[in-house]
Amino acid sequence: MKFDQSGVDALMEITARPELVFVRGEGSWLEDHTGKRYLDLVQGWAVTCLGHCPPALVEAITEQAKLLINPSPAFYNQPSMDLAKRIVGASCFDRVFFANSGAEANEGAIKLARKWGRVKRNGAYKIITFEHGFHGRTLATMSASGKPGWDTLYAPQVEGFPKARLNDLDSVKALIDDQTVAVMLEPVQGEAGVLPASKEFMGALRELATQHGLLLIVDEVQTGMGRTGKMFAYQHSDITPDIMTLAKGIGGGVPLAALCAREEVCVFEHGDQGGTYNGNPLMTAAGIAVFDTINAPGFLDSVNERAQQLSTGLLALSSKWGMKGERGLGMLRALMMDRADGAAIVEAARNRSPEGMLLNAPRTDVLRFMPALNISADEIDLALAWLDDIIAQVRA
Ligand SMILES: *Cc1c(COP(=O)(O)O)cnc(C)c1O
């Protein structure tokens, strides 16, 4: 197949993309328009959590498409209720609102917290978020994010998102005033370079929030659905958040997201929240297939085994190359390098022949790994061996 330049010219330019078109995927492998195969350790940023085109997901989508695609959110549909029951059963939350992207789920969380503040806390509306945090690309979620430069990109920002520092409780305390309604964080900051909130910090944050009558919101868009080795990352720290958002992995590759809340927090009244596509049976049927795969006995045990293998392998590469170690939780991991050659390594990995490898560098000196949760032990070994070669080649 030839590279389609006129097709490229018809797309709005929003990012630098390599001149290749992916045409097919299976498990941890992608194939481009020339037939070259790539070992994929990015998986659409932790989205295709069961790899590309997993049979259970393909079957669920195919069967549901034949039955009913979208009766409209003004009516009940069975897959949305079945998926909501599963999420409620596996978590501390009582109710679920489905959305189509992580940003939209987070917008919903922000709205729910502000509404709760109006009803229960005298109009308190500020939500403390964190430096380097990432919550999405709508105006409100960009304002909630702590990405450098985003405060001025589409100014003026949505007001009311003071920024604290991760794992620094005093920095949170210092921002609390009588207008504060919630604290919102990623249990592991993903875009920031895989920075986990410590168990102690999560516990202390929960206590602090309870003391001050604040909601604790966990953005599990990247960390949820088994990514960290538990179904939800907050479960590593034995706390009960008030609100949680999910996206990315929940649909296994299709647009699906969820806003989950405890009963006391569910203060939306009719008309406060909605969306044309929200909770449609095609996407929620896909979500059920993903959920049931992750929730099957033994699945998370094997995720944790593979994560251990990846962690050990990355640590060995770090020592061999004089790097700064590795970090992460479960299958969301990062190699902390000693130099800013992340982009060169990503490019060399992609250009490797005859088979390439897809890697991600969220910072110039950090490589992030978000492989399929069901990647095989052999594929991890292969990826580590290739990475070693590529580092040698880039640093030669
Ligand atoms: C990716 C991501 C989002 C945004 O999700 P979209 O589906 O791209 O809108 C929000 N929060 C976190 C933690 C993310 O990783």
Coordinates of C-alpha atoms and ligand atoms in Angstrom, one line a residue:
M1 CA 0.0 0.0 0.0
K2 CA 1.3 3.5 -0.9
F3 CA 1.5 6.3 1.7
D4 CA -1.5 8.5 1.2
Q5 CA -0.2 12.1 1.2
S6 CA -3.5 13.6 -0.1
G7 CA -5.1 11.9 2.9
V8 CA -2.6 13.5 5.2
D9 CA -3.3 16.9 3.7
A10 CA -7.0 16.5 4.3
L11 CA -6.5 16.1 8.0
M12 CA -6.1 19.0 10.4
E13 CA -2.5 19.2 11.5
I14 CA -2.3 18.8 15.3
T15 CA 0.8 16.7 15.9
A16 CA 4.0 15.4 14.2
R17 CA 3.3 11.9 13.0
P18 CA 5.7 9.5 11.3
E19 CA 4.9 8.7 7.7
L20 CA 3.3 5.3 8.3
V21 CA -0.3 4.1 8.4
F22 CA -1.3 1.3 10.6
V23 CA -3.7 -1.1 8.9
R24 CA -4.0 -4.1 11.2
G25 CA -3.4 -5.2 14.8
E26 CA -3.3 -8.4 16.8
G27 CA -2.4 -8.6 20.5
S28 CA 0.8 -6.8 21.1
W29 CA 1.6 -6.3 17.4
L30 CA 0.7 -3.7 14.8
E31 CA 1.2 -3.8 11.1
D32 CA 1.8 -0.8 8.9
H33 CA 1.0 -0.1 5.2
T34 CA 4.2 -1.7 4.0
G35 CA 3.6 -4.9 6.0
K36 CA 6.2 -4.1 8.6
R37 CA 5.3 -5.3 12.1
Y38 CA 5.8 -3.4 15.4
L39 CA 5.8 -4.7 19.0
D40 CA 3.5 -2.2 20.7
L41 CA 4.4 -1.2 24.2
V42 CA 2.2 1.9 24.1
Q43 CA -1.1 0.4 23.2
G44 CA -2.7 3.8 22.4
W45 CA -1.6 5.2 25.7
A46 CA -2.9 2.3 27.9
V47 CA -6.2 2.2 25.9
T48 CA -6.1 -1.2 24.1
C49 CA -5.5 -2.9 27.4
L50 CA -6.1 -6.4 26.0
G51 CA -4.0 -5.8 23.0
H52 CA -5.2 -5.1 19.5
C53 CA -8.5 -6.6 18.3
P54 CA -8.9 -9.2 21.1
P55 CA -11.4 -11.8 20.0
A56 CA -13.7 -11.3 23.0
L57 CA -14.0 -7.6 22.2
V58 CA -14.5 -8.1 18.5
E59 CA -17.2 -10.6 19.2
A60 CA -19.0 -8.4 21.7
I61 CA -19.0 -5.4 19.3
T62 CA -20.1 -7.6 16.4
E63 CA -23.0 -9.3 18.3
Q64 CA -24.2 -6.0 19.8
A65 CA -24.0 -4.2 16.5
K66 CA -26.4 -6.7 15.0
L67 CA -28.8 -6.3 17.9
L68 CA -28.9 -2.6 18.8
I69 CA -26.4 0.3 18.5
N70 CA -28.0 3.3 20.1
P71 CA -31.6 3.7 21.3
S72 CA -30.7 7.1 22.8
P73 CA -29.8 7.9 26.4
A74 CA -33.4 8.8 27.1
F75 CA -34.1 5.1 27.4
Y76 CA -32.5 2.3 29.4
N77 CA -30.4 -0.3 27.6
Q78 CA -29.3 -3.6 29.1
P79 CA -25.5 -3.5 28.4
S80 CA -25.1 -0.1 30.2
M81 CA -26.9 -1.4 33.3
D82 CA -24.9 -4.7 33.2
L83 CA -21.6 -2.8 33.0
A84 CA -22.6 -0.3 35.7
K85 CA -23.5 -3.2 38.1
R86 CA -20.1 -4.8 37.4
I87 CA -18.2 -1.6 38.2
V88 CA -20.3 -0.9 41.3
G89 CA -19.7 -4.5 42.5
A90 CA -16.0 -4.3 42.1
S91 CA -15.5 -0.8 43.7
C92 CA -16.6 1.4 46.6
F93 CA -18.9 3.4 44.3
D94 CA -22.7 3.1 44.1
R95 CA -23.6 4.7 40.8
V96 CA -22.1 5.1 37.4
F97 CA -22.6 7.7 34.6
F98 CA -21.1 6.6 31.2
A99 CA -19.3 9.1 29.0
N100 CA -17.2 8.9 25.8
S101 CA -13.7 10.2 26.8
G102 CA -11.6 10.7 29.9
A103 CA -11.9 14.5 29.6
E104 CA -15.7 14.2 29.5
A105 CA -15.8 11.9 32.5
N106 CA -13.6 14.4 34.4
E107 CA -15.8 17.3 33.3
G108 CA -18.6 15.3 34.8
A109 CA -16.6 14.8 38.0
I110 CA -15.9 18.5 38.2
K111 CA -19.6 19.4 37.7
L112 CA -20.7 16.8 40.2
A113 CA -18.3 18.2 42.8
R114 CA -19.4 21.8 42.1
K115 CA -23.1 20.8 42.3
W116 CA -22.4 19.0 45.6
G117 CA -20.7 22.1 46.8
R118 CA -23.7 24.3 46.0
V119 CA -26.1 21.9 47.6
K120 CA -24.1 20.7 50.7
R121 CA -21.3 23.2 51.2
N122 CA -22.6 26.7 50.8
G123 CA -21.4 27.1 47.2
A124 CA -17.8 25.9 47.7
Y125 CA -16.4 25.2 44.2
K126 CA -12.6 25.1 44.2
I127 CA -11.0 21.8 43.4
I128 CA -7.4 21.4 44.5
T129 CA -5.4 19.6 41.7
F130 CA -1.7 18.9 41.2
E131 CA 1.3 20.3 39.4
H132 CA 2.1 18.2 36.4
G133 CA -1.3 16.5 36.7
F134 CA -3.2 15.6 33.5
H135 CA -7.0 15.5 33.3
G136 CA -7.8 16.1 29.7
R137 CA -8.2 18.6 26.9
T138 CA -11.5 20.4 27.4
L139 CA -11.2 23.9 28.9
A140 CA -12.1 22.9 32.4
T141 CA -9.9 19.8 32.4
M142 CA -7.0 21.7 30.9
S143 CA -7.4 24.2 33.7
A144 CA -7.5 21.3 36.2
S145 CA -4.3 19.9 34.7
G146 CA -0.9 21.1 35.9
K147 CA 0.9 20.9 32.5
P148 CA 3.3 23.8 32.1
G149 CA 2.1 26.2 29.4
W150 CA -1.5 25.1 29.5
D151 CA -2.5 28.0 31.8
T152 CA -2.0 30.5 29.0
L153 CA -2.6 28.4 25.8
Y154 CA -6.4 29.1 25.7
A155 CA -6.6 31.8 28.3
P156 CA -8.7 32.7 30.2
Q157 CA -8.7 29.4 32.1
V158 CA -11.7 28.0 34.0
E159 CA -11.2 29.4 37.5
G160 CA -11.0 27.4 40.7
F161 CA -8.2 24.8 40.3
P162 CA -5.3 25.7 42.7
K163 CA -2.3 23.4 42.3
A164 CA -0.6 21.5 45.1
R165 CA 2.4 19.2 44.8
L166 CA 2.1 15.4 44.7
N167 CA 3.1 13.6 47.9
D168 CA 3.3 16.9 49.8
L169 CA 0.4 17.1 52.2
D170 CA 1.4 20.6 53.5
S171 CA 1.1 21.9 50.0
V172 CA -2.5 20.7 49.9
K173 CA -3.3 22.0 53.4
A174 CA -2.0 25.4 52.4
L175 CA -4.6 25.7 49.6
I176 CA -7.7 24.8 51.6
D177 CA -10.2 27.6 52.3
D178 CA -13.9 27.8 52.8
Q179 CA -14.5 27.8 49.0
T180 CA -12.7 24.4 48.6
V181 CA -15.0 21.5 47.7
A182 CA -12.6 18.7 46.6
V183 CA -9.2 17.4 45.9
M184 CA -8.6 15.6 42.6
L185 CA -5.6 13.5 41.6
E186 CA -4.3 10.7 39.5
P187 CA -3.1 7.8 41.8
V188 CA -0.2 7.6 39.4
Q189 CA 0.6 10.7 37.4
G190 CA 0.8 9.3 33.9
E191 CA 1.6 12.1 31.5
A192 CA 4.0 13.6 34.1
G193 CA 6.3 10.5 33.7
V194 CA 4.7 7.8 35.8
L195 CA 4.9 9.4 39.3
P196 CA 3.0 7.3 41.9
A197 CA 1.2 9.0 44.8
S198 CA 2.5 7.2 47.8
K199 CA 0.2 5.0 49.9
E200 CA 0.8 7.3 52.9
F201 CA -0.1 10.3 50.8
M202 CA -3.3 8.8 49.6
G203 CA -4.2 7.8 53.2
A204 CA -3.4 11.2 54.5
L205 CA -5.3 13.0 51.7
R206 CA -8.4 10.9 52.5
E207 CA -8.1 11.9 56.2
L208 CA -7.6 15.6 55.4
A209 CA -10.5 15.6 52.9
T210 CA -12.8 14.0 55.5
Q211 CA -11.7 16.5 58.2
H212 CA -12.5 19.5 56.0
G213 CA -15.6 18.1 54.4
L214 CA -14.0 17.8 51.0
L215 CA -14.6 15.2 48.3
L216 CA -11.7 13.0 47.2
I217 CA -11.7 12.5 43.4
V218 CA -9.5 9.9 41.8
D219 CA -8.8 10.3 38.1
E220 CA -8.2 6.6 37.1
V221 CA -8.5 7.2 33.4
Q222 CA -5.0 5.8 32.9
T223 CA -4.6 3.7 36.1
G224 CA -8.0 2.0 36.2
M225 CA -9.1 -1.4 34.8
G226 CA -6.2 -3.5 36.0
R227 CA -3.4 -1.3 34.7
T228 CA -1.7 -1.1 38.1
G229 CA -2.3 -4.8 39.0
K230 CA -5.5 -4.2 40.9
M231 CA -8.8 -3.4 39.2
F232 CA -8.5 0.2 40.4
A233 CA -5.3 1.9 41.6
Y234 CA -7.0 3.5 44.7
Q235 CA -7.3 -0.1 46.0
H236 CA -3.6 -0.2 46.6
S237 CA -4.0 2.3 49.5
D238 CA -7.1 1.0 51.3
I239 CA -9.0 4.2 51.0
T240 CA -12.5 5.1 49.9
P241 CA -12.6 8.0 47.4
D242 CA -15.9 9.8 46.8
I243 CA -15.7 10.0 43.0
M244 CA -13.7 8.1 40.4
T245 CA -13.3 8.5 36.7
L246 CA -12.4 5.8 34.2
A247 CA -11.7 5.8 30.4
K248 CA -8.8 4.5 28.3
G249 CA -8.7 0.8 29.2
I250 CA -12.4 0.5 30.1
G251 CA -13.4 0.2 26.4
G252 CA -10.3 -1.7 25.3
G253 CA -9.9 0.7 22.4
V254 CA -13.4 2.1 21.8
P255 CA -14.6 5.4 23.2
L256 CA -16.0 4.7 26.6
A257 CA -15.6 6.4 29.9
A258 CA -17.3 6.4 33.3
L259 CA -18.0 8.8 36.2
C260 CA -18.4 6.8 39.4
A261 CA -19.7 8.2 42.7
R262 CA -20.8 7.2 46.1
E263 CA -24.5 7.5 46.9
E264 CA -24.1 10.6 49.1
V265 CA -22.4 12.5 46.3
C266 CA -24.9 11.7 43.6
V267 CA -26.7 15.1 43.6
F268 CA -27.3 15.6 39.9
E269 CA -31.0 16.5 39.2
H270 CA -32.7 15.7 35.9
G271 CA -31.2 17.8 33.2
D272 CA -27.9 18.5 35.0
Q273 CA -25.9 16.0 33.0
G274 CA -26.2 14.0 29.8
G275 CA -24.9 13.4 26.3
T276 CA -26.1 12.0 23.1
Y277 CA -23.9 9.0 22.9
N278 CA -23.5 8.4 26.6
G279 CA -23.9 4.8 27.7
N280 CA -24.9 3.5 24.3
P281 CA -25.1 -0.3 24.2
L282 CA -22.5 -0.8 21.5
M283 CA -19.7 0.8 23.7
T284 CA -21.0 -0.6 27.0
A285 CA -21.1 -4.1 25.5
A286 CA -17.5 -3.7 24.6
G287 CA -16.9 -2.5 28.2
I288 CA -18.5 -5.7 29.5
A289 CA -16.2 -7.9 27.4
V290 CA -13.1 -6.0 28.7
F291 CA -14.3 -6.0 32.3
D292 CA -15.1 -9.7 32.3
T293 CA -11.7 -10.5 30.9
I294 CA -9.8 -8.5 33.5
N295 CA -12.1 -9.7 36.3
A296 CA -11.6 -13.4 35.4
P297 CA -9.8 -15.5 38.1
G298 CA -6.1 -15.3 37.7
F299 CA -6.0 -12.5 35.2
L300 CA -4.6 -9.9 37.5
D301 CA -2.2 -12.4 39.0
S302 CA -0.6 -12.8 35.6
V303 CA -0.6 -9.0 35.1
N304 CA 1.4 -8.7 38.3
E305 CA 3.8 -11.4 37.2
R306 CA 4.4 -9.7 33.9
A307 CA 4.8 -6.3 35.6
Q308 CA 7.4 -7.8 37.9
Q309 CA 9.2 -9.2 34.9
L310 CA 9.1 -5.8 33.1
S311 CA 10.3 -4.0 36.3
T312 CA 13.2 -6.4 36.9
G313 CA 14.2 -6.1 33.2
L314 CA 14.1 -2.3 33.2
L315 CA 16.1 -2.2 36.4
A316 CA 18.8 -4.4 34.8
L317 CA 18.9 -2.1 31.8
S318 CA 19.1 0.9 34.1
S319 CA 22.2 -0.5 35.9
K320 CA 23.8 -1.6 32.7
W321 CA 23.5 1.8 31.1
G322 CA 24.1 3.9 34.2
M323 CA 20.5 5.2 34.3
K324 CA 18.4 6.3 37.3
G325 CA 16.3 3.3 37.9
E326 CA 12.7 2.5 37.1
R327 CA 9.3 3.2 38.8
G328 CA 5.6 2.7 38.4
L329 CA 2.8 0.5 39.6
G330 CA 1.8 -2.7 37.8
M331 CA 1.9 -2.4 34.0
L332 CA 2.3 1.4 34.1
R333 CA 6.1 1.8 34.3
A334 CA 8.9 4.2 33.5
L335 CA 12.6 3.9 32.9
M336 CA 14.3 7.0 34.3
M337 CA 17.3 7.7 32.0
D338 CA 20.5 9.6 32.7
R339 CA 20.2 11.7 29.5
A340 CA 17.5 13.5 27.4
D341 CA 17.6 11.0 24.5
G342 CA 14.1 9.7 24.9
A343 CA 12.9 11.0 21.6
A344 CA 15.9 9.5 19.8
I345 CA 15.3 6.1 21.4
V346 CA 11.6 6.2 20.5
E347 CA 12.5 7.0 16.9
A348 CA 15.2 4.3 16.6
A349 CA 12.8 1.7 18.1
R350 CA 10.2 2.6 15.5
N351 CA 12.7 2.5 12.7
R352 CA 14.2 -0.8 13.8
S353 CA 14.1 -3.5 11.1
P354 CA 12.8 -5.8 10.0
E355 CA 10.4 -5.4 12.9
G356 CA 9.9 -2.2 14.9
M357 CA 8.9 -1.3 18.4
L358 CA 6.6 1.4 19.6
L359 CA 7.7 3.2 22.8
N360 CA 6.7 6.5 24.4
A361 CA 8.8 9.2 26.0
P362 CA 6.4 11.5 28.1
R363 CA 9.5 13.5 29.1
T364 CA 12.8 13.8 27.3
D365 CA 14.6 11.6 29.9
V366 CA 11.8 9.1 30.7
L367 CA 10.5 6.2 28.7
R368 CA 7.0 5.0 29.6
F369 CA 5.7 1.5 29.2
M370 CA 2.0 0.7 28.9
P371 CA 1.9 -2.8 27.2
A372 CA -1.2 -4.9 26.8
L373 CA -2.2 -6.4 30.2
N374 CA -2.0 -9.8 28.5
I375 CA 1.4 -9.4 26.8
S376 CA 3.3 -12.7 27.0
A377 CA 6.5 -13.3 28.9
D378 CA 8.3 -13.9 25.6
E379 CA 7.1 -10.6 24.2
I380 CA 8.4 -8.7 27.3
D381 CA 11.8 -10.5 27.0
L382 CA 11.9 -9.6 23.3
A383 CA 11.1 -5.9 24.1
L384 CA 13.8 -5.7 26.7
A385 CA 16.4 -7.3 24.4
W386 CA 15.5 -4.9 21.6
L387 CA 15.5 -1.9 23.9
D388 CA 19.0 -2.8 25.0
D389 CA 20.2 -3.0 21.4
I390 CA 18.5 0.3 20.6
I391 CA 20.0 2.1 23.5
A392 CA 23.4 0.8 22.4
Q393 CA 22.7 2.0 18.8
V394 CA 21.5 5.5 19.9
R395 CA 24.4 6.0 22.3
A396 CA 27.1 4.6 20.0
Ligands
LIG1 C1 -5.7 10.3 29.0 C2 -6.1 10.9 30.3 C3 -7.2 11.8 30.4 C4 -7.9 12.3 29.1 O1 -8.6 11.2 28.5 P1 -9.2 11.4 27.0 O2 -10.0 10.2 26.8 O3 -8.0 11.6 26.2 O4 -10.1 12.6 27.1 C5 -7.5 12.2 31.6 N1 -6.9 11.9 32.7 C6 -5.8 11.0 32.7 C7 -5.2 10.6 33.9 C8 -5.4 10.5 31.4 O5 -4.3 9.7 31.4

